[in-house]
Coordinates of N, CA and C in Angstrom, one line a residue:
M1 N 2.0 6.9 40.8 CA 1.7 5.8 39.8 C 0.2 5.7 39.7
L2 N -0.3 5.7 38.4 CA -1.7 5.6 38.1 C -2.1 4.2 38.1
E3 N -3.2 3.8 38.7 CA -3.8 2.5 38.6 C -5.3 2.6 38.5
L4 N -5.9 1.9 37.5 CA -7.3 1.8 37.3 C -7.7 0.4 37.4
Y5 N -8.8 0.1 37.8 CA -9.2 -1.3 38.0 C -10.6 -1.6 37.3
T6 N -10.7 -2.8 36.7 CA -12.0 -3.2 36.2 C -12.2 -4.6 36.9
D7 N -13.3 -5.3 36.4 CA -13.5 -6.6 37.0 C -12.4 -7.6 36.8
R8 N -11.7 -7.5 35.7 CA -10.7 -8.5 35.3 C -9.3 -7.9 35.2
L9 N -9.2 -6.6 35.1 CA -7.9 -6.0 34.8 C -7.4 -4.9 35.7
R10 N -6.1 -4.7 35.7 CA -5.5 -3.5 36.3 C -4.8 -2.8 35.1
V11 N -5.1 -1.5 35.1 CA -4.5 -0.6 34.0 C -3.6 0.3 34.8
R12 N -2.3 0.3 34.5 CA -1.4 1.1 35.4 C -0.3 1.7 34.6
S13 N 0.4 2.6 35.2 CA 1.6 3.3 34.6 C 2.6 2.3 34.2
V14 N 3.4 2.6 33.2 CA 4.5 1.8 32.7 C 5.6 1.9 33.8
K15 N 6.3 0.8 34.0 CA 7.4 0.8 34.9 C 8.6 0.0 34.3
D16 N 9.8 0.2 34.8 CA 11.0 -0.4 34.2 C 10.9 -1.9 33.9
S17 N 10.2 -2.6 34.7 CA 10.1 -4.1 34.5 C 9.3 -4.5 33.3
D18 N 8.6 -3.5 32.7 CA 7.7 -3.8 31.6 C 8.5 -3.8 30.2
W19 N 9.8 -3.5 30.3 CA 10.6 -3.3 29.0 C 10.4 -4.5 28.1
H20 N 10.6 -5.7 28.5 CA 10.6 -6.9 27.6 C 9.3 -7.1 27.0
A21 N 8.2 -6.9 27.7 CA 6.9 -7.1 27.2 C 6.6 -5.9 26.2
F22 N 7.0 -4.7 26.6 CA 6.8 -3.5 25.7 C 7.5 -3.7 24.4
Y23 N 8.7 -4.2 24.5 CA 9.5 -4.4 23.3 C 8.9 -5.5 22.4
A24 N 8.5 -6.6 23.0 CA 7.8 -7.7 22.3 C 6.6 -7.2 21.5
L25 N 5.8 -6.4 22.1 CA 4.6 -5.9 21.5 C 4.9 -5.0 20.4
H26 N 5.9 -4.0 20.5 CA 6.2 -3.1 19.5 C 7.1 -3.6 18.4
S27 N 7.7 -4.8 18.6 CA 8.5 -5.4 17.5 C 7.9 -6.5 16.8
D28 N 6.7 -6.9 17.2 CA 6.0 -8.0 16.5 C 5.3 -7.5 15.2
P29 N 5.8 -7.9 14.0 CA 5.2 -7.5 12.8 C 3.7 -7.7 12.6
Q30 N 3.2 -8.8 13.1 CA 1.8 -9.2 13.0 C 0.9 -8.2 13.8
I31 N 1.3 -7.9 15.0 CA 0.6 -7.0 15.9 C 0.6 -5.6 15.3
N32 N 1.7 -5.2 14.6 CA 1.9 -3.9 14.1 C 1.4 -3.7 12.6
Q33 N 0.8 -4.8 12.1 CA 0.6 -4.8 10.6 C -0.3 -3.6 10.2
Y34 N -1.1 -3.0 11.0 CA -2.0 -1.9 10.6 C -1.5 -0.6 11.3
V35 N -0.3 -0.6 11.9 CA 0.2 0.5 12.7 C 1.4 1.1 12.1
R36 N 2.4 0.2 11.9 CA 3.7 0.7 11.4 C 4.6 -0.5 11.2
I37 N 5.7 -0.3 10.4 CA 6.7 -1.3 10.3 C 7.5 -1.2 11.7
P38 N 7.7 -2.3 12.3 CA 8.4 -2.2 13.7 C 9.7 -1.5 13.6
D39 N 9.9 -0.6 14.5 CA 11.1 0.2 14.6 C 12.2 -0.6 15.1
P40 N 13.5 -0.1 14.9 CA 14.6 -0.8 15.5 C 14.6 -0.7 17.1
E41 N 15.3 -1.6 17.7 CA 15.2 -1.7 19.2 C 15.5 -0.4 19.8
E42 N 16.5 0.4 19.4 CA 16.9 1.6 20.0 C 15.7 2.6 19.9
V43 N 15.0 2.7 18.9 CA 13.8 3.6 18.7 C 12.7 3.1 19.7
I44 N 12.5 1.8 19.8 CA 11.5 1.3 20.7 C 11.9 1.6 22.1
R45 N 13.2 1.5 22.4 CA 13.7 1.8 23.8 C 13.4 3.3 24.1
Q46 N 13.6 4.2 23.2 CA 13.3 5.6 23.4 C 11.9 5.8 23.7
K47 N 11.0 5.2 22.9 CA 9.6 5.2 23.2 C 9.2 4.7 24.6
F48 N 9.9 3.6 25.0 CA 9.6 3.1 26.3 C 10.0 4.1 27.4
F49 N 11.1 4.7 27.3 CA 11.5 5.7 28.3 C 10.6 6.9 28.3
Q50 N 10.1 7.3 27.2 CA 9.2 8.4 27.1 C 7.9 8.0 27.8
H51 N 7.4 6.8 27.5 CA 6.1 6.4 28.1 C 6.2 6.0 29.6
S52 N 7.4 5.8 30.1 CA 7.6 5.5 31.5 C 7.9 6.8 32.3
E53 N 8.1 7.9 31.7 CA 8.3 9.2 32.4 C 7.0 9.7 32.9
S54 N 7.1 10.7 33.8 CA 5.9 11.3 34.3 C 5.2 12.0 33.2
W55 N 3.9 12.1 33.3 CA 3.1 12.6 32.2 C 2.1 13.6 32.7
F56 N 1.8 14.6 31.9 CA 0.7 15.5 32.3 C -0.2 15.8 31.1
Y57 N -1.5 16.0 31.3 CA -2.4 16.3 30.3 C -2.0 17.6 29.6
G58 N -2.1 17.6 28.3 CA -1.7 18.7 27.5 C -0.2 18.8 27.1
S59 N 0.5 17.7 27.5 CA 1.9 17.7 27.2 C 2.2 17.4 25.7
G60 N 1.2 16.9 25.0 CA 1.4 16.4 23.6 C 2.0 15.0 23.5
N61 N 2.2 14.4 24.7 CA 2.7 13.0 24.7 C 1.6 12.1 25.1
W62 N 1.8 10.9 24.7 CA 0.8 9.8 25.0 C 0.9 9.4 26.5
C63 N -0.2 9.2 27.2 CA -0.2 8.6 28.5 C -0.4 7.1 28.2
S64 N 0.6 6.4 28.3 CA 0.5 4.9 28.0 C 0.4 4.2 29.3
L65 N -0.5 3.2 29.3 CA -0.8 2.4 30.5 C -0.7 1.0 30.1
V66 N -0.1 0.2 31.0 CA 0.0 -1.3 30.9 C -1.4 -1.9 31.3
I67 N -1.8 -2.9 30.5 CA -3.0 -3.6 30.8 C -2.5 -5.0 31.3
E68 N -2.9 -5.4 32.5 CA -2.6 -6.7 33.0 C -3.8 -7.3 33.7
T69 N -3.8 -8.7 33.7 CA -4.9 -9.4 34.3 C -4.7 -9.3 35.8
L70 N -5.9 -9.2 36.5 CA -5.9 -9.1 38.0 C -5.5 -10.4 38.6
D71 N -5.9 -11.5 38.1 CA -5.6 -12.8 38.7 C -4.1 -13.2 38.6
T72 N -3.5 -12.9 37.5 CA -2.1 -13.4 37.3 C -1.1 -12.3 37.1
N73 N -1.5 -11.0 37.1 CA -0.6 -9.9 36.8 C 0.1 -10.0 35.5
Q74 N -0.5 -10.7 34.5 CA 0.2 -10.9 33.2 C 0.0 -9.7 32.4
F75 N 1.1 -9.2 31.8 CA 1.1 -8.1 30.8 C 0.4 -8.6 29.6
I76 N -0.7 -7.9 29.2 CA -1.4 -8.3 28.0 C -1.5 -7.2 26.9
G77 N -1.0 -6.0 27.3 CA -1.0 -5.0 26.3 C -0.9 -3.6 26.9
L78 N -1.2 -2.6 26.0 CA -1.1 -1.2 26.4 C -2.4 -0.5 25.9
T79 N -2.8 0.5 26.7 CA -3.8 1.4 26.2 C -3.4 2.8 26.6
G80 N -4.0 3.8 26.0 CA -3.5 5.1 26.3 C -4.3 6.2 25.6
F81 N -3.9 7.4 25.8 CA -4.5 8.6 25.1 C -3.6 9.8 25.2
Y82 N -3.8 10.7 24.4 CA -3.1 12.0 24.5 C -4.1 13.1 24.2
C83 N -3.8 14.3 24.7 CA -4.6 15.5 24.5 C -4.3 16.1 23.1
Q84 N -5.2 16.0 22.2 CA -5.0 16.6 20.9 C -5.2 18.1 21.0
S85 N -6.1 18.6 21.8 CA -6.3 20.0 22.0 C -6.9 20.3 23.4
V86 N -6.2 21.1 24.2 CA -6.8 21.5 25.5 C -8.0 22.4 25.3
A87 N -7.9 23.4 24.4 CA -9.0 24.3 24.2 C -10.2 23.6 23.7
E88 N -10.1 22.6 22.8 CA -11.2 21.9 22.3 C -11.6 20.7 23.1
Q89 N -10.9 20.4 24.2 CA -11.2 19.3 25.1 C -11.3 18.0 24.3
R90 N -10.3 17.7 23.4 CA -10.3 16.6 22.6 C -9.1 15.7 22.8
A91 N -9.3 14.4 23.0 CA -8.2 13.5 23.2 C -8.3 12.3 22.3
E92 N -7.2 11.8 21.8 CA -7.1 10.6 21.0 C -6.8 9.4 21.8
V93 N -7.4 8.2 21.6 CA -7.2 7.0 22.3 C -6.5 6.0 21.4
G94 N -5.9 5.0 22.1 CA -5.2 3.9 21.3 C -5.0 2.7 22.2
Y95 N -4.7 1.6 21.6 CA -4.5 0.4 22.4 C -3.7 -0.6 21.5
M96 N -3.0 -1.5 22.1 CA -2.3 -2.5 21.4 C -2.2 -3.7 22.4
L97 N -2.6 -4.9 21.9 CA -2.6 -6.1 22.8 C -1.8 -7.2 22.2
A98 N -1.2 -8.0 23.0 CA -0.5 -9.2 22.6 C -1.5 -10.2 21.9
K99 N -1.0 -10.9 21.0 CA -1.8 -11.9 20.2 C -2.7 -12.8 21.2
S100 N -2.1 -13.2 22.3 CA -2.7 -14.1 23.2 C -3.9 -13.5 23.9
A101 N -4.0 -12.2 23.8 CA -5.1 -11.5 24.5 C -6.2 -11.0 23.5
H102 N -6.0 -11.2 22.3 CA -7.0 -10.8 21.3 C -8.3 -11.6 21.5
G103 N -9.4 -10.9 21.2 CA -10.7 -11.6 21.2 C -11.3 -11.9 22.6
K104 N -10.8 -11.3 23.7 CA -11.2 -11.6 25.0 C -11.9 -10.5 25.7
G105 N -12.0 -9.3 25.0 CA -12.7 -8.2 25.5 C -11.8 -7.3 26.4
Y106 N -10.5 -7.6 26.5 CA -9.6 -6.8 27.3 C -9.4 -5.4 26.8
A107 N -9.3 -5.2 25.5 CA -9.1 -3.9 24.9 C -10.3 -3.0 25.2
T108 N -11.5 -3.6 25.0 CA -12.7 -2.8 25.3 C -12.8 -2.5 26.8
E109 N -12.6 -3.4 27.6 CA -12.7 -3.2 29.1 C -11.7 -2.1 29.6
S110 N -10.5 -2.2 29.1 CA -9.4 -1.3 29.5 C -9.7 0.1 28.9
L111 N -10.2 0.2 27.7 CA -10.5 1.5 27.1 C -11.7 2.2 27.8
Q112 N -12.7 1.4 28.2 CA -13.8 2.0 28.9 C -13.3 2.6 30.2
A113 N -12.4 1.9 30.9 CA -11.9 2.4 32.2 C -11.1 3.7 31.9
L114 N -10.3 3.7 30.9 CA -9.5 4.9 30.6 C -10.4 6.1 30.2
I115 N -11.4 5.8 29.4 CA -12.3 6.9 29.1 C -13.0 7.5 30.3
D116 N -13.5 6.6 31.2 CA -14.2 7.1 32.4 C -13.2 7.9 33.2
W117 N -12.0 7.5 33.4 CA -11.0 8.2 34.2 C -10.7 9.6 33.5
A118 N -10.5 9.6 32.2 CA -10.2 10.8 31.5 C -11.3 11.8 31.6
C119 N -12.5 11.4 31.5 CA -13.7 12.3 31.6 C -13.7 12.9 33.0
L120 N -13.5 12.1 34.0 CA -13.5 12.7 35.4 C -12.3 13.6 35.7
S121 N -11.2 13.2 35.2 CA -9.9 13.9 35.5 C -9.6 15.1 34.7
F122 N -10.0 15.1 33.4 CA -9.6 16.2 32.5 C -10.7 16.8 31.7
N123 N -12.0 16.5 32.0 CA -13.1 17.1 31.4 C -13.0 17.1 29.9
V124 N -12.7 15.9 29.4 CA -12.6 15.7 27.9 C -14.0 15.7 27.4
H125 N -14.2 16.5 26.3 CA -15.5 16.6 25.6 C -15.6 15.5 24.5
K126 N -14.5 15.3 23.8 CA -14.6 14.3 22.7 C -13.4 13.5 22.6
F127 N -13.6 12.2 22.4 CA -12.5 11.2 22.2 C -12.5 10.8 20.7
V128 N -11.3 10.7 20.1 CA -11.2 10.2 18.8 C -10.4 8.9 18.8
G129 N -10.6 8.1 17.8 CA -9.8 6.9 17.6 C -9.7 6.6 16.1
H130 N -8.6 6.1 15.7 CA -8.3 5.8 14.3 C -7.9 4.3 14.2
C131 N -8.3 3.7 13.1 CA -7.8 2.4 12.8 C -7.9 2.1 11.3
A132 N -7.0 1.3 10.8 CA -7.1 0.9 9.4 C -8.4 0.2 9.1
K133 N -9.0 0.5 8.0 CA -10.3 0.0 7.6 C -10.3 -1.6 7.7
E134 N -9.1 -2.2 7.4 CA -9.0 -3.6 7.4 C -8.9 -4.2 8.8
N135 N -8.7 -3.4 9.8 CA -8.5 -3.8 11.2 C -9.8 -3.9 11.9
H136 N -10.5 -5.0 11.6 CA -11.9 -5.1 12.1 C -12.0 -5.3 13.6
G137 N -11.0 -5.9 14.2 CA -11.0 -6.1 15.6 C -10.9 -4.7 16.4
S138 N -10.0 -3.9 15.9 CA -9.9 -2.5 16.5 C -11.2 -1.7 16.3
A139 N -11.8 -1.8 15.1 CA -13.1 -1.1 14.9 C -14.1 -1.6 15.9
R140 N -14.2 -2.9 16.1 CA -15.2 -3.5 17.1 C -15.0 -2.9 18.5
V141 N -13.7 -2.8 18.9 CA -13.4 -2.2 20.2 C -14.0 -0.8 20.3
L142 N -13.7 0.0 19.3 CA -14.2 1.4 19.4 C -15.7 1.4 19.4
Q143 N -16.3 0.6 18.6 CA -17.8 0.6 18.5 C -18.4 0.1 19.8
K144 N -17.8 -0.9 20.4 CA -18.3 -1.4 21.7 C -18.2 -0.4 22.8
C145 N -17.2 0.5 22.7 CA -17.1 1.6 23.6 C -18.0 2.8 23.3
G146 N -18.8 2.7 22.3 CA -19.7 3.8 21.9 C -19.2 4.8 20.9
F147 N -18.1 4.5 20.3 CA -17.6 5.4 19.2 C -18.4 5.2 18.0
Q148 N -18.6 6.3 17.2 CA -19.3 6.2 16.0 C -18.3 6.5 14.8
L149 N -18.5 5.8 13.7 CA -17.7 6.1 12.5 C -18.0 7.5 12.0
E150 N -17.0 8.3 11.9 CA -17.3 9.7 11.4 C -16.8 9.9 10.0
G151 N -15.9 9.0 9.5 CA -15.5 9.1 8.2 C -14.4 8.1 7.9
I152 N -14.1 8.0 6.6 CA -13.0 7.1 6.1 C -12.0 8.0 5.3
L153 N -10.8 8.0 5.7 CA -9.7 8.8 5.0 C -9.1 7.8 4.1
R154 N -9.3 8.1 2.8 CA -8.8 7.1 1.8 C -7.2 7.2 1.7
E155 N -6.7 6.0 1.6 CA -5.2 5.8 1.5 C -4.5 6.8 2.3
Q156 N -4.8 6.8 3.6 CA -4.2 7.8 4.6 C -2.9 7.3 5.1
V157 N -2.7 6.0 5.3 CA -1.5 5.5 6.0 C -0.7 4.6 5.0
N158 N 0.6 4.8 4.9 CA 1.4 3.9 4.1 C 2.3 3.1 5.1
I159 N 2.1 1.8 5.0 CA 2.9 0.9 5.9 C 3.6 -0.1 5.0
G160 N 4.9 0.0 4.9 CA 5.7 -0.9 4.0 C 5.3 -0.9 2.6
G161 N 4.9 0.2 2.1 CA 4.6 0.4 0.6 C 3.1 0.0 0.3
H162 N 2.4 -0.3 1.4 CA 0.9 -0.6 1.2 C 0.1 0.5 1.8
W163 N -0.8 1.1 1.0 CA -1.7 2.2 1.4 C -2.9 1.6 2.1
F164 N -3.3 2.1 3.2 CA -4.5 1.7 4.0 C -5.4 2.9 4.1
D165 N -6.7 2.6 3.9 CA -7.7 3.6 4.3 C -7.8 3.6 5.8
E166 N -8.1 4.8 6.4 CA -8.1 4.9 7.8 C -9.5 5.3 8.2
C167 N -10.1 4.6 9.2 CA -11.4 5.0 9.7 C -11.2 5.9 10.9
A168 N -12.0 7.0 10.9 CA -12.0 8.0 12.0 C -13.3 7.8 12.8
Y169 N -13.1 7.5 14.1 CA -14.2 7.3 15.0 C -14.2 8.5 16.1
G170 N -15.4 8.8 16.6 CA -15.5 9.8 17.6 C -16.5 9.3 18.7
L171 N -16.3 9.8 19.9 CA -17.2 9.6 21.0 C -17.3 10.9 21.8
L172 N -18.5 11.4 21.9 CA -18.7 12.6 22.8 C -18.8 12.1 24.2
A173 N -18.2 12.7 25.1 CA -18.2 12.3 26.5 C -19.7 12.2 27.0
A174 N -20.5 13.1 26.6 CA -21.9 13.1 27.0 C -22.7 11.9 26.5
E175 N -22.2 11.3 25.4 CA -22.9 10.1 24.9 C -22.5 8.9 25.8
R176 N -21.4 8.9 26.4 CA -20.9 7.8 27.2 C -21.8 7.6 28.5
Y177 N -22.4 8.7 28.9 CA -23.1 8.7 30.2 C -24.6 8.9 30.1
R178 N -25.1 8.6 28.9 CA -26.6 8.6 28.7 C -27.3 7.4 29.2

Protein backbone atom coordinates (compact mmCIF):
# COMPACT_ATOMS: atom_id res chain seq x y z
CA MET A 1 0.00 0.00 0.00
CA LEU A 2 1.38 3.36 -1.08
CA GLU A 3 1.36 6.24 1.41
CA LEU A 4 2.72 9.74 0.89
CA TYR A 5 2.67 12.42 3.58
CA THR A 6 2.61 16.21 3.55
CA ASP A 7 2.26 18.64 6.44
CA ARG A 8 -1.53 18.28 6.46
CA LEU A 9 -2.35 15.26 4.31
CA ARG A 10 -1.91 11.56 3.78
CA VAL A 11 -2.12 10.45 0.16
CA ARG A 12 -2.65 6.70 -0.03
CA SER A 13 -3.84 3.78 -2.11
CA VAL A 14 -7.56 3.24 -2.54
CA LYS A 15 -9.07 0.61 -0.24
CA ASP A 16 -12.48 -1.08 -0.04
CA SER A 17 -13.74 1.22 2.72
CA ASP A 18 -13.39 4.21 0.35
CA TRP A 19 -16.29 3.09 -1.87
CA HIS A 20 -18.98 5.44 -0.51
CA ALA A 21 -16.75 8.53 -0.68
CA PHE A 22 -15.45 7.50 -4.13
CA TYR A 23 -19.03 7.07 -5.36
CA ALA A 24 -20.15 10.41 -3.88
CA LEU A 25 -17.28 12.20 -5.63
CA HIS A 26 -17.88 10.56 -9.01
CA SER A 27 -21.66 10.93 -8.94
CA ASP A 28 -21.84 14.61 -7.94
CA PRO A 29 -22.86 16.64 -11.03
CA GLN A 30 -21.36 19.89 -9.68
CA ILE A 31 -17.92 18.34 -9.00
CA ASN A 32 -17.98 16.68 -12.43
CA GLN A 33 -19.29 19.69 -14.38
CA TYR A 34 -15.99 20.09 -16.30
CA VAL A 35 -15.13 16.39 -16.41
CA ARG A 36 -18.10 14.28 -17.53
CA ILE A 37 -21.77 13.59 -17.01
CA PRO A 38 -21.72 11.31 -13.94
CA ASP A 39 -21.79 7.64 -14.91
CA PRO A 40 -24.33 5.13 -13.57
CA GLU A 41 -23.42 3.47 -10.27
CA GLU A 42 -22.35 0.20 -11.92
CA VAL A 43 -19.83 2.04 -14.13
CA ILE A 44 -18.48 3.99 -11.14
CA ARG A 45 -18.19 0.69 -9.23
CA GLN A 46 -16.10 -0.79 -12.07
CA LYS A 47 -13.82 2.28 -11.96
CA PHE A 48 -13.53 1.88 -8.20
CA PHE A 49 -12.43 -1.74 -8.47
CA GLN A 50 -9.94 -0.88 -11.20
CA HIS A 51 -8.50 1.94 -9.06
CA SER A 52 -8.24 -0.28 -6.00
CA GLU A 53 -6.34 -3.07 -7.81
CA SER A 54 -2.58 -3.24 -7.79
CA TRP A 55 -1.00 -0.83 -10.24
CA PHE A 56 2.27 -0.59 -12.09
CA TYR A 57 3.81 2.24 -14.07
CA GLY A 58 3.30 1.79 -17.78
CA SER A 59 0.09 -0.24 -17.35
CA GLY A 60 -1.97 2.43 -19.11
CA ASN A 61 -4.17 2.65 -16.02
CA TRP A 62 -4.48 5.50 -13.59
CA CYS A 63 -2.73 5.31 -10.24
CA SER A 64 -5.52 6.80 -8.14
CA LEU A 65 -4.75 7.82 -4.59
CA VAL A 66 -7.04 8.96 -1.79
CA ILE A 67 -6.36 12.35 -0.22
CA GLU A 68 -7.24 12.51 3.45
CA THR A 69 -6.50 14.93 6.27
CA LEU A 70 -3.83 13.83 8.74
CA ASP A 71 -5.66 15.10 11.80
CA THR A 72 -9.09 13.53 11.14
CA ASN A 73 -8.43 10.94 8.39
CA GLN A 74 -11.30 12.55 6.47
CA PHE A 75 -11.58 11.58 2.77
CA ILE A 76 -11.34 14.83 0.84
CA GLY A 77 -10.68 13.63 -2.68
CA LEU A 78 -8.49 11.80 -5.15
CA THR A 79 -5.29 12.56 -6.98
CA GLY A 80 -3.42 10.43 -9.45
CA PHE A 81 -1.49 10.00 -12.63
CA TYR A 82 -0.84 7.56 -15.43
CA CYS A 83 2.03 6.94 -17.78
CA GLN A 84 1.20 8.34 -21.21
CA SER A 85 4.48 7.08 -22.66
CA VAL A 86 7.25 5.04 -21.05
CA ALA A 87 9.66 5.83 -23.92
CA GLU A 88 8.99 9.57 -23.71
CA GLN A 89 8.89 9.55 -19.88
CA ARG A 90 5.60 11.46 -19.86
CA ALA A 91 2.79 11.18 -17.33
CA GLU A 92 -0.61 12.85 -17.02
CA VAL A 93 -1.88 14.07 -13.65
CA GLY A 94 -5.37 14.62 -12.31
CA TYR A 95 -7.29 15.35 -9.11
CA MET A 96 -10.86 15.63 -7.89
CA LEU A 97 -11.88 17.03 -4.51
CA ALA A 98 -15.09 17.09 -2.51
CA LYS A 99 -16.79 20.51 -2.46
CA SER A 100 -15.99 20.93 1.24
CA ALA A 101 -12.26 20.71 0.42
CA HIS A 102 -12.18 23.30 -2.37
CA GLY A 103 -10.06 26.40 -1.87
CA LYS A 104 -7.93 25.06 0.99
CA GLY A 105 -4.79 24.14 -0.96
CA TYR A 106 -5.31 20.38 -0.61
CA ALA A 107 -5.22 19.67 -4.37
CA THR A 108 -1.97 21.61 -4.75
CA GLU A 109 -0.36 20.01 -1.71
CA SER A 110 -1.30 16.46 -2.72
CA LEU A 111 -0.30 16.99 -6.36
CA GLN A 112 3.12 18.31 -5.32
CA ALA A 113 3.67 15.18 -3.21
CA LEU A 114 2.56 12.96 -6.09
CA ILE A 115 4.88 14.70 -8.56
CA ASP A 116 7.86 14.40 -6.19
CA TRP A 117 7.17 10.69 -5.68
CA ALA A 118 6.71 10.05 -9.43
CA CYS A 119 9.96 11.84 -10.28
CA LEU A 120 11.92 9.78 -7.79
CA SER A 121 10.19 6.47 -8.52
CA PHE A 122 9.72 6.52 -12.29
CA ASN A 123 12.11 9.10 -13.72
CA VAL A 124 9.29 11.09 -15.30
CA HIS A 125 10.61 13.79 -17.62
CA LYS A 126 7.35 15.65 -18.23
CA PHE A 127 3.97 15.89 -16.53
CA VAL A 128 0.88 17.07 -18.36
CA GLY A 129 -2.45 18.23 -17.00
CA HIS A 130 -5.69 19.19 -18.71
CA CYS A 131 -8.65 21.22 -17.52
CA ALA A 132 -11.59 23.02 -19.02
CA LYS A 133 -10.81 26.67 -19.70
CA GLU A 134 -13.71 27.60 -17.42
CA ASN A 135 -12.31 25.54 -14.53
CA HIS A 136 -10.27 28.33 -12.95
CA GLY A 137 -9.68 26.43 -9.69
CA SER A 138 -8.06 23.51 -11.48
CA ALA A 139 -5.93 25.85 -13.57
CA ARG A 140 -4.70 27.56 -10.36
CA VAL A 141 -3.70 24.18 -8.89
CA LEU A 142 -1.59 23.34 -11.94
CA GLN A 143 -0.02 26.81 -12.00
CA LYS A 144 0.85 26.67 -8.27
CA CYS A 145 2.59 23.34 -8.93
CA GLY A 146 4.72 24.97 -11.63
CA PHE A 147 2.82 23.86 -14.73
CA GLN A 148 2.83 26.22 -17.70
CA LEU A 149 -0.02 26.71 -20.13
CA GLU A 150 1.13 25.15 -23.40
CA GLY A 151 -2.01 25.62 -25.43
CA ILE A 152 -5.77 25.76 -25.63
CA LEU A 153 -7.62 23.08 -27.55
CA ARG A 154 -10.79 24.69 -28.84
CA GLU A 155 -14.08 22.90 -28.22
CA GLN A 156 -12.15 19.77 -27.26
CA VAL A 157 -14.58 18.22 -24.76
CA ASN A 158 -18.35 17.77 -25.03
CA ILE A 159 -20.15 17.37 -21.71
CA GLY A 160 -23.90 17.10 -21.86
CA GLY A 161 -24.11 18.82 -25.24
CA HIS A 162 -21.90 21.73 -24.19
CA TRP A 163 -18.49 22.15 -25.82
CA PHE A 164 -15.59 23.22 -23.61
CA ASP A 165 -12.20 24.53 -24.59
CA GLU A 166 -9.46 22.51 -22.88
CA CYS A 167 -6.25 24.00 -21.50
CA ALA A 168 -3.13 21.87 -21.87
CA TYR A 169 -0.49 22.40 -19.18
CA GLY A 170 3.01 20.97 -18.91
CA LEU A 171 5.69 20.69 -16.25
CA LEU A 172 9.21 19.47 -16.95
CA ALA A 173 10.58 17.56 -13.98
CA ALA A 174 13.80 19.60 -14.18
CA GLU A 175 11.75 22.79 -13.65
CA ARG A 176 10.33 21.42 -10.42
CA TYR A 177 13.75 21.17 -8.80
CA ARG A 178 15.36 24.46 -9.86
